[in-house]
Short mmCIF file of C-alpha atoms in Angstrom, two decimals:
data_model
loop_
_atom_site.label_atom_id
_atom_site.label_comp_id
_atom_site.label_asym_id
_atom_site.label_seq_id
_atom_site.Cartn_x
_atom_site.Cartn_y
_atom_site.Cartn_z
CA MET A 1 0.02 0.14 -0.15
CA ILE A 2 1.01 3.58 -0.88
CA LYS A 3 -0.16 6.78 1.19
CA ARG A 4 -1.56 9.51 -0.65
CA PRO A 5 0.74 11.93 -0.10
CA LEU A 6 3.55 9.62 -1.19
CA TYR A 7 1.75 8.29 -4.25
CA ASN A 8 1.46 12.33 -5.19
CA THR A 9 5.05 12.94 -4.89
CA ILE A 10 5.68 10.16 -7.68
CA ILE A 11 2.86 11.52 -10.25
CA LEU A 12 3.85 15.01 -9.69
CA LEU A 13 8.22 13.74 -10.04
CA LEU A 14 6.56 11.79 -13.78
CA CYS A 15 4.57 14.71 -14.73
CA ILE A 16 8.12 16.95 -14.52
CA LEU A 17 10.30 14.04 -15.90
CA PHE A 18 7.47 13.60 -18.59
CA VAL A 19 7.71 17.00 -19.83
CA PHE A 20 11.40 16.79 -20.38
CA TYR A 21 11.20 13.29 -22.13
CA LEU A 22 8.44 14.65 -24.37
CA ILE A 23 10.53 17.79 -25.57
CA ILE A 24 13.64 15.14 -26.78
CA SER A 25 11.51 13.41 -28.65
CA TYR A 26 9.80 13.67 -31.82
CA ASN A 27 9.66 17.82 -31.65
CA TYR A 28 8.89 18.26 -35.68
CA PRO A 29 5.10 19.29 -36.41
CA GLY A 30 3.16 17.39 -39.46
CA GLU A 31 1.80 18.29 -42.59
CA ASP A 32 -1.90 19.11 -42.48
CA CYS A 33 -1.32 20.82 -39.25
CA TYR A 34 -0.42 23.44 -41.53
CA ILE A 35 -3.72 23.47 -43.07
CA THR A 36 -4.88 25.13 -39.64
CA PHE A 37 -1.69 27.61 -38.89
CA ARG A 38 -2.83 29.05 -42.62
CA TYR A 39 -6.52 29.64 -41.17
CA VAL A 40 -5.17 31.18 -38.07
CA GLU A 41 -3.06 33.12 -39.83
CA ASN A 42 -5.36 34.70 -42.41
CA PHE A 43 -7.83 34.89 -39.15
CA ILE A 44 -5.85 37.27 -36.85
CA ALA A 45 -4.78 39.05 -40.66
CA GLY A 46 -8.71 39.69 -40.47
CA LYS A 47 -9.95 38.00 -43.40
CA GLY A 48 -11.58 35.36 -41.56
CA LEU A 49 -11.90 31.50 -40.93
CA VAL A 50 -10.84 30.79 -44.04
CA TYR A 51 -8.17 28.61 -46.28
CA ASN A 52 -8.44 31.44 -49.11
CA THR A 53 -9.36 34.67 -49.39
CA GLY A 54 -13.22 34.95 -50.10
CA GLU A 55 -13.86 31.38 -49.80
CA ARG A 56 -15.77 30.11 -46.63
CA VAL A 57 -14.56 26.39 -47.09
CA GLU A 58 -13.97 24.94 -43.66
CA GLY A 59 -11.02 23.05 -44.08
CA TYR A 60 -9.71 22.42 -40.54
CA SER A 61 -11.33 19.80 -37.95
CA ASP A 62 -10.23 21.08 -35.06
CA PHE A 63 -12.06 24.25 -34.73
CA LEU A 64 -11.65 24.82 -30.78
CA TRP A 65 -7.69 24.18 -31.46
CA LEU A 66 -7.51 26.73 -34.05
CA MET A 67 -9.32 29.21 -31.69
CA LEU A 68 -6.55 28.21 -28.98
CA LEU A 69 -3.81 28.87 -31.50
CA ALA A 70 -4.83 31.68 -32.77
CA PHE A 71 -5.60 33.34 -29.19
CA PHE A 72 -1.35 32.99 -28.84
CA ARG A 73 -0.64 34.30 -32.19
CA TRP A 74 -2.73 37.29 -31.29
CA LEU A 75 -0.27 37.79 -28.60
CA GLY A 76 2.65 37.21 -31.04
CA PHE A 77 3.56 33.77 -30.89
CA SER A 78 4.32 31.52 -33.43
CA PRO A 79 1.42 28.42 -34.15
CA ILE A 80 4.22 26.32 -34.86
CA ILE A 81 6.00 26.42 -31.02
CA ILE A 82 2.58 26.81 -29.47
CA SER A 83 0.86 24.20 -31.01
CA ARG A 84 3.56 21.65 -29.66
CA ILE A 85 3.97 23.73 -26.38
CA LEU A 86 0.09 23.18 -26.17
CA GLY A 87 0.41 19.29 -27.07
CA LEU A 88 3.25 18.62 -24.85
CA VAL A 89 0.88 20.31 -21.51
CA SER A 90 -2.29 18.56 -23.07
CA THR A 91 0.18 15.08 -22.88
CA VAL A 92 1.45 15.37 -19.19
CA LEU A 93 -2.37 16.87 -17.98
CA LEU A 94 -3.55 13.42 -19.18
CA LEU A 95 -1.29 11.56 -17.24
CA TRP A 96 -2.06 14.05 -14.15
CA VAL A 97 -5.74 13.30 -14.40
CA ALA A 98 -5.72 9.45 -15.59
CA SER A 99 -3.62 8.84 -12.64
CA TYR A 100 -6.22 9.71 -10.06
CA TYR A 101 -8.99 8.29 -12.16
CA SER A 102 -9.92 5.12 -10.34
CA LEU A 103 -9.29 6.26 -7.06
CA LYS A 104 -11.50 7.58 -4.67
CA LYS A 105 -11.82 11.41 -3.79
CA LYS A 106 -11.08 11.09 -0.33
CA GLN A 107 -8.72 7.68 -0.30
CA ARG A 108 -5.10 7.88 1.69
CA LYS A 109 -3.85 4.46 1.06
CA ILE A 110 -3.56 3.21 -2.29
CA GLU A 111 -2.38 0.03 -3.42
CA TRP A 112 0.73 0.15 -5.68
CA ILE A 113 -0.98 -1.63 -9.12
CA TYR A 114 -3.00 2.09 -9.88
CA LEU A 115 0.89 3.18 -10.73
CA ALA A 116 -0.07 1.19 -13.75
CA THR A 117 -1.59 4.03 -15.05
CA PRO A 118 1.00 6.60 -15.48
CA LEU A 119 4.11 4.39 -16.15
CA LEU A 120 2.50 3.20 -18.90
CA ILE A 121 0.83 6.76 -20.03
CA PHE A 122 4.87 8.05 -19.18
CA PHE A 123 5.96 5.26 -21.84
CA ASN A 124 3.63 4.76 -24.73
CA PRO A 125 5.97 5.75 -27.53
CA MET A 126 2.22 6.75 -29.64
CA LEU A 127 1.84 9.53 -27.17
CA HIS A 128 4.92 10.74 -27.31
CA TYR A 129 4.54 10.81 -30.87
CA HIS A 130 1.52 12.71 -31.74
CA HIS A 131 2.44 15.21 -28.78
CA GLY A 132 4.49 17.22 -31.49
CA ARG A 133 3.00 17.19 -34.40
CA GLY A 134 1.01 19.93 -34.09
CA LEU A 135 -2.37 18.80 -34.56
CA GLU A 136 -4.94 18.77 -31.82
CA THR A 137 -4.56 14.99 -30.83
CA SER A 138 -2.81 15.18 -27.16
CA PHE A 139 -5.18 17.76 -26.33
CA TYR A 140 -8.41 15.54 -27.69
CA ALA A 141 -7.43 12.74 -25.45
CA PHE A 142 -6.87 14.63 -22.74
CA LEU A 143 -10.35 15.65 -23.02
CA PHE A 144 -11.56 12.10 -23.21
CA ILE A 145 -9.90 11.67 -19.98
CA TRP A 146 -11.18 15.08 -18.19
CA ALA A 147 -15.03 13.71 -19.56
CA ALA A 148 -14.58 10.76 -18.05
CA PHE A 149 -12.70 11.94 -14.75
CA SER A 150 -15.35 13.99 -13.87
CA PHE A 151 -18.21 12.28 -14.84
CA LYS A 152 -16.94 9.41 -12.64
CA ARG A 153 -16.62 12.06 -9.70
CA ARG A 154 -20.16 13.08 -10.32
CA ASN A 155 -19.27 16.51 -11.81
CA TYR A 156 -22.02 16.61 -14.32
CA ALA A 157 -20.97 20.38 -14.67
CA ASN A 158 -17.20 19.65 -15.68
CA SER A 159 -17.82 16.38 -17.31
CA SER A 160 -20.89 18.29 -19.43
CA ILE A 161 -17.73 21.37 -20.32
CA ALA A 162 -15.90 18.37 -21.41
CA PHE A 163 -18.15 16.70 -23.47
CA ALA A 164 -19.12 20.05 -25.08
CA ALA A 165 -14.78 20.67 -25.80
CA MET A 166 -14.72 17.79 -27.32
CA ALA A 167 -17.64 18.51 -29.65
CA LEU A 168 -16.14 21.54 -30.98
CA LEU A 169 -12.72 19.71 -31.11
CA ARG A 170 -13.04 17.19 -33.23
CA PRO A 171 -16.44 16.68 -35.77
CA GLU A 172 -17.35 12.85 -34.21
CA GLY A 173 -16.51 14.94 -30.97
CA PHE A 174 -20.08 15.89 -30.01
CA ILE A 175 -21.16 11.61 -30.01
CA TYR A 176 -19.57 10.88 -26.62
CA PHE A 177 -21.84 12.90 -24.64
CA TRP A 178 -24.72 11.29 -25.65
CA LEU A 179 -22.79 7.64 -25.53
CA VAL A 180 -22.53 8.21 -21.01
CA LEU A 181 -25.96 9.69 -21.62
CA PRO A 182 -27.35 6.08 -20.29
CA MET A 183 -25.07 6.42 -17.38
CA LEU A 184 -26.47 9.38 -15.93
CA PHE A 185 -30.22 7.56 -15.91
CA MET A 186 -28.08 4.36 -14.25
CA ASP A 187 -26.69 7.19 -11.82
CA ILE A 188 -30.49 8.49 -11.04
CA LYS A 189 -31.98 5.19 -10.42
CA TYR A 190 -28.98 4.07 -7.72
CA SER A 191 -29.76 7.69 -6.35
CA ARG A 192 -32.96 6.75 -5.00
CA THR A 193 -31.26 3.79 -2.52
CA GLU A 194 -27.55 5.37 -1.81
CA LYS A 195 -26.89 9.03 -0.90
CA PHE A 196 -26.38 11.19 -3.35
CA PRO A 197 -24.78 14.90 -3.46
CA TYR A 198 -27.32 16.84 -5.41
CA SER A 199 -31.21 16.55 -6.36
CA LEU A 200 -32.14 15.27 -9.34
CA PRO A 201 -33.25 18.18 -11.42
CA LEU A 202 -30.28 20.17 -10.89
CA VAL A 203 -28.41 17.02 -11.68
CA ARG A 204 -30.20 17.10 -14.69
CA LEU A 205 -29.28 20.97 -15.22
CA ARG A 206 -25.85 20.63 -14.60
CA PHE A 207 -25.18 17.73 -17.05
CA PHE A 208 -27.54 19.05 -20.25
CA VAL A 209 -27.57 22.69 -20.10
CA PRO A 210 -23.65 23.61 -20.55
CA TYR A 211 -23.09 21.11 -23.40
CA LEU A 212 -26.32 21.94 -25.58
CA LEU A 213 -25.53 25.74 -24.95
CA ILE A 214 -22.47 25.53 -25.95
CA VAL A 215 -22.43 22.84 -28.86
CA GLY A 216 -26.19 24.44 -30.22
CA SER A 217 -24.55 27.99 -30.32
CA PHE A 218 -21.54 26.48 -32.43
CA PHE A 219 -23.75 24.34 -34.91
CA ILE A 220 -25.59 27.51 -35.54
CA TRP A 221 -22.62 29.15 -36.06
CA ARG A 222 -21.16 27.02 -38.31
CA LEU A 223 -24.15 25.99 -40.22
CA SER A 224 -24.91 30.23 -40.21
CA TYR A 225 -21.19 30.88 -41.23
CA TYR A 226 -20.43 27.86 -43.96
CA GLY A 227 -23.15 26.86 -44.56
CA ARG A 228 -22.51 22.65 -43.56
CA LEU A 229 -23.58 21.24 -40.44
CA PHE A 230 -20.01 18.83 -40.51
CA PRO A 231 -16.52 20.65 -41.57
CA ASN A 232 -15.68 20.24 -45.17
CA SER A 233 -12.38 17.22 -44.48
CA VAL A 234 -15.47 15.01 -43.71
CA TYR A 235 -16.80 14.72 -46.70
CA ALA A 236 -13.21 14.89 -48.41
CA LYS A 237 -11.81 12.00 -46.39
CA THR A 238 -14.45 9.46 -45.49
CA GLU A 239 -15.81 6.03 -47.18
CA PRO A 240 -18.65 6.04 -44.63
CA PHE A 241 -19.18 2.04 -43.78
CA ASN A 242 -17.21 0.56 -46.34
CA PHE A 243 -16.56 -2.65 -44.47
CA LEU A 244 -15.86 -4.93 -47.71
CA TRP A 245 -12.69 -3.00 -48.33
CA ASN A 246 -11.72 -1.04 -45.06
CA PRO A 247 -8.16 -0.15 -44.12
CA SER A 248 -9.27 1.26 -40.74
CA LEU A 249 -9.67 -2.82 -40.00
CA HIS A 250 -5.82 -3.23 -41.10
CA ASP A 251 -4.95 -0.09 -38.61
CA LEU A 252 -6.17 -1.29 -35.76
CA LEU A 253 -4.68 -4.82 -36.07
CA GLN A 254 -1.35 -2.61 -36.58
CA PHE A 255 -2.33 -0.66 -33.79
CA ILE A 256 -3.12 -3.87 -31.72
CA ILE A 257 0.55 -5.53 -32.67
CA SER A 258 2.26 -2.16 -32.16
CA TRP A 259 1.42 -1.93 -28.70
CA SER A 260 2.24 -5.41 -27.97
CA TYR A 261 -1.10 -6.50 -27.58
CA ILE A 262 -2.03 -4.72 -24.03
CA PRO A 263 -4.90 -3.69 -26.16
CA VAL A 264 -6.33 -7.52 -25.96
CA PHE A 265 -5.52 -7.80 -22.48
CA ALA A 266 -7.33 -4.70 -21.34
CA LEU A 267 -10.50 -6.69 -22.88
CA LEU A 268 -10.51 -8.97 -19.71
CA ALA A 269 -11.71 -6.11 -18.01
CA VAL A 270 -15.14 -6.71 -19.43
CA PHE A 271 -15.34 -10.15 -17.22
CA THR A 272 -14.97 -8.88 -14.17
CA TYR A 273 -18.05 -6.28 -14.34
CA HIS A 274 -20.50 -8.15 -12.93
CA LYS A 275 -18.60 -9.18 -10.49
CA GLU A 276 -18.51 -5.68 -9.22
CA GLU A 277 -20.26 -3.33 -6.84
CA TRP A 278 -22.06 -0.41 -9.05
CA GLU A 279 -19.15 2.23 -8.02
CA ILE A 280 -16.16 0.20 -9.30
CA GLN A 281 -18.61 -0.93 -12.62
CA ARG A 282 -19.15 2.48 -13.33
CA SER A 283 -15.24 2.96 -13.45
CA LEU A 284 -15.40 0.55 -15.52
CA LEU A 285 -18.82 1.38 -17.71
CA ILE A 286 -17.55 5.21 -18.65
CA PRO A 287 -14.18 3.97 -20.36
CA MET A 288 -15.72 1.30 -22.47
CA LEU A 289 -18.62 3.21 -23.55
CA LEU A 290 -15.72 6.12 -24.56
CA GLY A 291 -13.73 3.48 -25.88
CA GLY A 292 -16.44 1.74 -27.76
CA GLY A 293 -17.68 4.84 -29.62
CA VAL A 294 -13.81 5.61 -31.08
CA LEU A 295 -13.85 2.41 -32.36
CA PHE A 296 -16.91 2.49 -33.57
CA PHE A 297 -16.72 5.93 -35.31
CA THR A 298 -13.33 4.53 -36.63
CA ILE A 299 -13.98 1.84 -38.33
CA ALA A 300 -17.50 2.91 -39.45
CA VAL A 301 -15.77 6.03 -41.45
CA GLY A 302 -13.46 3.84 -43.65
CA LYS A 303 -10.30 5.48 -45.15
CA VAL A 304 -8.84 8.48 -43.48
CA GLN A 305 -5.74 9.81 -44.42
CA ALA A 306 -4.03 10.88 -41.46
CA GLU A 307 -1.14 10.98 -39.00
CA PRO A 308 -0.50 6.84 -37.79
CA PHE A 309 -2.31 5.76 -35.72
CA GLN A 310 -4.21 9.56 -35.06
CA HIS A 311 -7.51 8.53 -34.30
CA TYR A 312 -7.02 5.60 -32.43
CA ILE A 313 -4.71 7.34 -29.37
CA PRO A 314 -7.96 8.47 -27.30
CA LEU A 315 -8.01 4.94 -26.84
CA ILE A 316 -4.40 4.70 -25.25
CA PRO A 317 -5.30 5.89 -21.80
CA ILE A 318 -9.02 4.21 -22.08
CA ILE A 319 -7.04 0.48 -22.92
CA ILE A 320 -4.41 1.16 -20.05
CA LEU A 321 -7.54 2.00 -17.54
CA LEU A 322 -9.41 -0.54 -18.33
CA LEU A 323 -6.05 -2.77 -18.33
CA GLN A 324 -5.33 -1.55 -14.81
CA GLU A 325 -9.00 -2.23 -13.44
CA PHE A 326 -8.53 -6.01 -14.66
CA LEU A 327 -5.22 -5.90 -12.95
CA ARG A 328 -6.43 -4.68 -9.74
CA ALA A 329 -9.52 -7.23 -10.40
CA MET A 330 -7.67 -10.37 -10.67
CA LYS A 331 -5.43 -9.07 -7.43
CA MET A 332 -8.26 -9.02 -5.30
CA ARG A 333 -9.36 -12.76 -6.59
CA VAL A 334 -6.31 -14.58 -6.32
CA ASP A 335 -3.87 -14.81 -3.04
CA ASN A 336 -0.11 -14.22 -3.77
CA ASN A 337 -1.08 -12.48 -7.52
CA LEU A 338 2.15 -10.87 -6.94
CA PRO A 339 4.68 -13.11 -9.42
CA LEU A 340 1.38 -13.63 -11.87
CA ILE A 341 0.51 -9.88 -12.37
CA ILE A 342 4.45 -9.25 -13.15
CA GLY A 343 4.33 -12.04 -15.50
CA PHE A 344 1.61 -10.20 -17.43
CA PHE A 345 4.32 -7.38 -17.37
CA VAL A 346 7.22 -9.42 -18.76
CA ILE A 347 4.99 -10.84 -21.54
CA PHE A 348 4.28 -7.52 -22.19
CA GLN A 349 8.01 -6.72 -22.59
CA ILE A 350 8.70 -9.43 -24.59
CA LEU A 351 6.22 -8.97 -26.81
CA ASN A 352 7.75 -5.40 -27.33
CA LEU A 353 11.14 -6.55 -27.95
CA TYR A 354 10.04 -8.81 -30.84
CA THR A 355 6.81 -7.66 -32.66
CA SER A 356 7.30 -5.44 -35.61
CA ASN A 357 4.69 -3.21 -36.70
CA ASN A 358 5.10 -2.95 -40.57
CA LEU A 359 3.59 0.71 -40.83
CA ASP A 360 5.09 2.84 -38.19
CA SER A 361 7.35 0.17 -36.31
CA PRO A 362 10.62 2.67 -34.88
CA LYS A 363 7.43 5.27 -33.46
CA THR A 364 5.38 2.73 -31.82
CA ARG A 365 8.02 0.10 -30.09
CA LEU A 366 8.40 1.01 -26.59
CA HIS A 367 11.76 0.56 -25.95
CA SER A 368 13.77 1.58 -28.67
CA ARG A 369 13.56 5.20 -29.08
CA THR A 370 14.17 6.09 -24.94
CA PHE A 371 17.60 4.40 -25.79
CA GLN A 372 17.75 6.46 -29.18
CA TYR A 373 17.03 10.12 -27.48
CA LEU A 374 18.71 9.31 -24.01
CA PHE A 375 22.20 8.31 -25.71
CA SER A 376 21.93 10.30 -29.24
CA TRP A 377 24.75 12.15 -30.16
CA ASN A 378 22.34 15.07 -30.90
CA PHE A 379 20.41 15.18 -27.59
CA PRO A 380 21.06 18.78 -25.79
CA ALA A 381 20.71 19.86 -29.11
CA ARG A 382 17.28 18.57 -28.77
CA ILE A 383 15.81 20.39 -26.36
CA SER A 384 16.86 24.12 -28.14
CA TRP A 385 14.97 22.45 -31.33
CA TYR A 386 11.97 22.26 -29.40
CA PHE A 387 11.70 26.23 -29.24
CA ASP A 388 12.38 27.09 -32.51
CA THR A 389 10.02 26.91 -35.95
CA MET A 390 12.85 24.39 -37.41
CA PRO A 391 13.88 24.29 -40.93
CA SER A 392 10.67 23.61 -43.40
CA LEU A 393 10.60 20.05 -44.84
CA LEU A 394 10.33 20.04 -48.75
CA ASN A 395 7.09 20.60 -49.32
CA GLY A 396 7.73 23.78 -46.95
CA ASP A 397 10.86 24.71 -49.29
CA ALA A 398 8.34 23.85 -52.35
CA GLY A 399 5.98 26.60 -50.69
CA LYS A 400 9.05 28.74 -50.17
CA TRP A 401 9.88 28.71 -53.83
CA CYS A 402 6.76 29.22 -54.85
CA LYS A 403 6.38 32.46 -53.25
CA GLN A 404 9.59 33.73 -54.60
CA ASN A 405 9.13 32.68 -58.01
CA LEU A 406 5.53 32.29 -59.35
CA PRO A 407 3.51 35.19 -59.30
CA PRO A 408 1.38 35.96 -56.28
CA ASP A 409 -1.61 36.46 -57.70
CA SER A 410 -1.75 33.14 -59.61
CA ILE A 411 -3.78 29.94 -58.97
CA ILE A 412 -1.76 26.71 -57.92
CA ALA A 413 -3.26 23.51 -57.66
CA ALA A 414 -1.84 21.38 -55.09
CA ASP A 415 -2.48 17.60 -53.47
CA GLN A 416 0.11 19.06 -50.50
CA ILE A 417 -1.44 21.89 -49.07
CA GLY A 418 -0.38 21.79 -45.59
CA GLN A 419 3.25 23.32 -46.10
CA LEU A 420 3.12 24.30 -49.19
CA GLY A 421 0.05 26.59 -48.82
CA TYR A 422 1.27 28.12 -45.58
CA TYR A 423 4.72 29.16 -47.14
CA SER A 424 3.97 29.84 -50.40
CA GLY A 425 0.76 32.66 -49.59
CA HIS A 426 -0.78 31.86 -53.09
CA ARG A 427 -4.97 30.68 -53.48
CA ILE A 428 -5.04 26.93 -53.51
CA LEU A 429 -6.39 24.50 -55.47
CA ASP A 430 -6.98 21.59 -52.92
CA ILE A 431 -7.47 19.03 -55.98
CA LEU A 432 -8.21 16.40 -52.74
CA GLY A 433 -11.02 18.38 -51.25
CA ILE A 434 -10.23 19.11 -48.20
CA THR A 435 -10.64 22.91 -48.50
CA ASP A 436 -12.01 22.60 -52.20
CA LYS A 437 -16.20 21.81 -51.43
CA GLU A 438 -16.45 20.53 -55.29
CA PHE A 439 -13.86 17.97 -55.47
CA ALA A 440 -14.90 17.20 -51.71
CA SER A 441 -18.49 16.17 -53.11
CA LYS A 442 -17.08 14.69 -55.90
CA GLY A 443 -13.74 13.66 -55.33
CA TYR A 444 -10.69 13.99 -58.21
CA SER A 445 -11.49 13.81 -61.61
CA LEU A 446 -9.42 15.81 -65.02
CA GLU A 447 -12.43 17.01 -66.20
CA LEU A 448 -13.28 19.01 -62.86
CA LEU A 449 -9.65 20.20 -62.65
CA LEU A 450 -10.03 21.57 -65.95
CA ASP A 451 -13.75 22.85 -65.87
CA ARG A 452 -12.65 25.16 -63.07
CA ASN A 453 -13.62 28.91 -62.99
CA PRO A 454 -10.71 30.50 -63.02
CA GLN A 455 -8.24 27.44 -63.99
CA ALA A 456 -5.76 26.66 -62.45
CA ASP A 457 -1.96 28.75 -63.85
CA TYR A 458 0.24 26.27 -61.94
CA LEU A 459 -0.26 22.59 -60.40
CA ALA A 460 2.29 21.84 -57.59
CA ILE A 461 2.25 17.61 -57.34
CA LEU A 462 4.18 15.76 -54.99
CA SER A 463 6.22 12.66 -57.41
CA PHE A 464 8.32 9.86 -56.18
CA LEU A 465 12.29 11.31 -56.54
CA GLY A 466 13.33 10.93 -60.06
CA ASP A 467 10.06 9.42 -61.53
CA LYS A 468 8.72 12.21 -63.04
CA LYS A 469 4.83 11.35 -62.11
CA PRO A 470 2.41 12.61 -59.63
CA TYR A 471 2.67 9.70 -56.66
CA ILE A 472 -1.37 9.74 -56.65
CA TRP A 473 -2.48 7.22 -59.31
CA GLU A 474 -5.96 8.58 -59.87
CA ILE A 475 -3.65 11.83 -60.68
CA ARG A 476 -0.74 10.27 -62.38
CA GLU A 477 -2.89 8.58 -64.67
CA SER A 478 -5.13 11.63 -65.57
CA PHE A 479 -2.27 13.58 -66.50
CA GLU A 480 -1.06 11.64 -68.86
CA LYS A 481 -4.68 12.46 -71.23
CA PRO A 482 -4.68 14.37 -74.02
CA ALA A 483 -6.91 17.15 -72.29
CA PHE A 484 -4.36 17.81 -70.12
CA THR A 485 -0.99 17.27 -72.03
CA GLU A 486 -2.78 19.94 -74.20
CA LYS A 487 -3.09 22.76 -71.16
CA TYR A 488 -0.17 22.07 -68.64
CA GLN A 489 3.30 21.39 -69.39
CA LEU A 490 5.92 20.26 -66.35
CA ARG A 491 8.15 23.46 -66.24
CA TRP A 492 9.90 22.75 -63.01
CA ILE A 493 11.55 19.59 -60.79
CA LEU A 494 12.00 20.97 -57.51
CA ARG A 495 14.50 18.31 -55.88
CA PRO A 496 15.97 17.99 -52.52
CA ARG A 497 19.71 18.52 -51.91
CA ASN A 498 20.20 16.19 -49.45
CA THR A 499 19.87 12.10 -49.74
CA TYR A 500 17.23 11.57 -47.75
CA ASP A 501 13.78 12.60 -48.72
CA LYS A 502 12.74 10.44 -51.38
CA THR A 503 10.54 12.43 -52.92
CA GLU A 504 9.93 15.53 -54.86
CA PHE A 505 7.75 18.22 -56.34
CA LEU A 506 6.61 18.65 -59.90
CA ILE A 507 5.76 21.95 -61.07
CA TYR A 508 3.03 22.50 -64.10
CA ALA A 509 2.60 25.32 -66.36
CA ARG A 510 -0.03 26.60 -68.14
CA ARG A 511 1.17 26.65 -71.65
CA ASP A 512 -0.06 29.99 -72.63
CA LEU A 513 1.70 31.26 -69.90
CA ILE A 514 5.09 29.83 -71.04
CA PRO A 515 4.98 29.73 -74.84
CA ASP A 516 9.01 30.10 -74.96
CA ALA A 517 9.95 27.30 -72.82
CA PRO A 518 11.70 24.43 -73.63
CA PRO A 519 10.80 20.72 -73.75
CA GLU A 520 12.23 19.60 -70.93
CA PRO A 521 11.56 20.74 -67.14
CA GLU A 522 13.88 22.39 -65.41
CA ILE A 523 15.53 20.65 -61.71
CA ILE A 524 15.98 23.02 -59.07
CA LYS A 525 17.37 21.77 -56.35
CA ILE A 526 15.58 23.41 -52.89
CA GLY A 527 16.19 22.40 -49.12
CA PRO A 528 19.08 21.88 -47.09
CA ASN A 529 21.88 19.73 -48.25
CA THR A 530 22.98 17.01 -46.42
CA ALA A 531 25.26 18.30 -44.39
CA GLU A 532 22.72 20.77 -42.79
CA TRP A 533 20.10 18.01 -42.69
CA VAL A 534 21.79 15.70 -40.68
CA SER A 535 22.93 18.65 -38.72
CA LYS A 536 19.23 19.72 -38.02
CA MET A 537 17.70 15.99 -38.54
CA ARG A 538 14.79 15.78 -36.41
CA VAL A 539 14.01 12.02 -35.71
#
């Protein structure tokens, strides 16, 4: 048993260590976050919540995150840096709140088994990876735990606000309030025989009013401003209920494998449910309902282009809580159970050492990254890197080249609109539809591209290094048709100077804009050379 003050001290020390561990781990933003950053810059510049000036399209899917970044941008801070810091704070708060989820409010003596939650969160590499990618992922996972923790403590007003924040943060966030609604009625049912802190009308008022007021107002504003109930990215990215060929199922399997099968063991908590008293059943039911909602949504929408396992990140603390409850229940029911529990953790670590995840193995295996960070030659530099804007990658360098070499009033059609759009400043036609309603609803087609009015002056398309063709098959196939080649010519190839990048950008131009262009494209080297890249490399 651990006394409460000692437990509090351990959690505080873990949180402090977690800050330093996150700083030296993954500290470079991804691609999609720059879409939000561009919305932030336009909003602060007085152009409205738009990607292209004058075009009201909700190409972001993280309204609350955007507002947080905009606030700090208004104060003068770079959204690139602030997004990493907010991700770090969110991940540390997640560890803090989750560490107290299973404890009673005034519990003085704590089983050592409850250290499983903070330790598993501390060492989870997927949380390390996503905290610094510039997206709302870590903040969203924290809101899950905050909502679950508040609801379990019967702080219905706080949980209502947390669920409302989830609805403002992610398009699917509104569903989780309704998933726990049956729990509220079960609380009311049990309140007739147990001591209850509030009158029933007050309970309903505290739970429903904040959520309905906040979320209702937000949806009314969204409908009036953008003309749609959901972000444009929802229509562009999802393939609803595509169960026959569903990459989400494959991603789920890889998620389980990459995490050394711990999610499978966490499911064993389900079998302990019926043997528990109502308060412990509540602590199991809440993460079960929320986790089930995450799984159903992710599988139902089908293929979603996202960072590795991004939509499963809220599941991580939920799975850890269920695993802890299973271990606690097992400890209560089996005498002298310590060797068996230790055996489970040994099994997890053996699986972790020898299981290879073929999608994102280096970023999700528990043991390898810690040693890589602590013993890497550039360990001291990592701390300072965290607080600079870092050199852009190829996409950003391509955007800077476009800003310097293409007319500022030209229109660029592109398949990578994050860093390229953020750094170029041009009006961007998103042919994959995230920030374009027409491509989102109809999908990409050459006819749609050529019939746009006004037409794209240039096209910036990602390609594999040396291939000289678009890497997305549908675009590659359409660009070989006479209707396209008669109108556009491959004019420049933006190739990285370093030997690490394996992609390049193809810049097509309308033939009437380059009447005297040579038949072969000009190859232009951009970005840092290999030596500079190595000296600044973020692994």
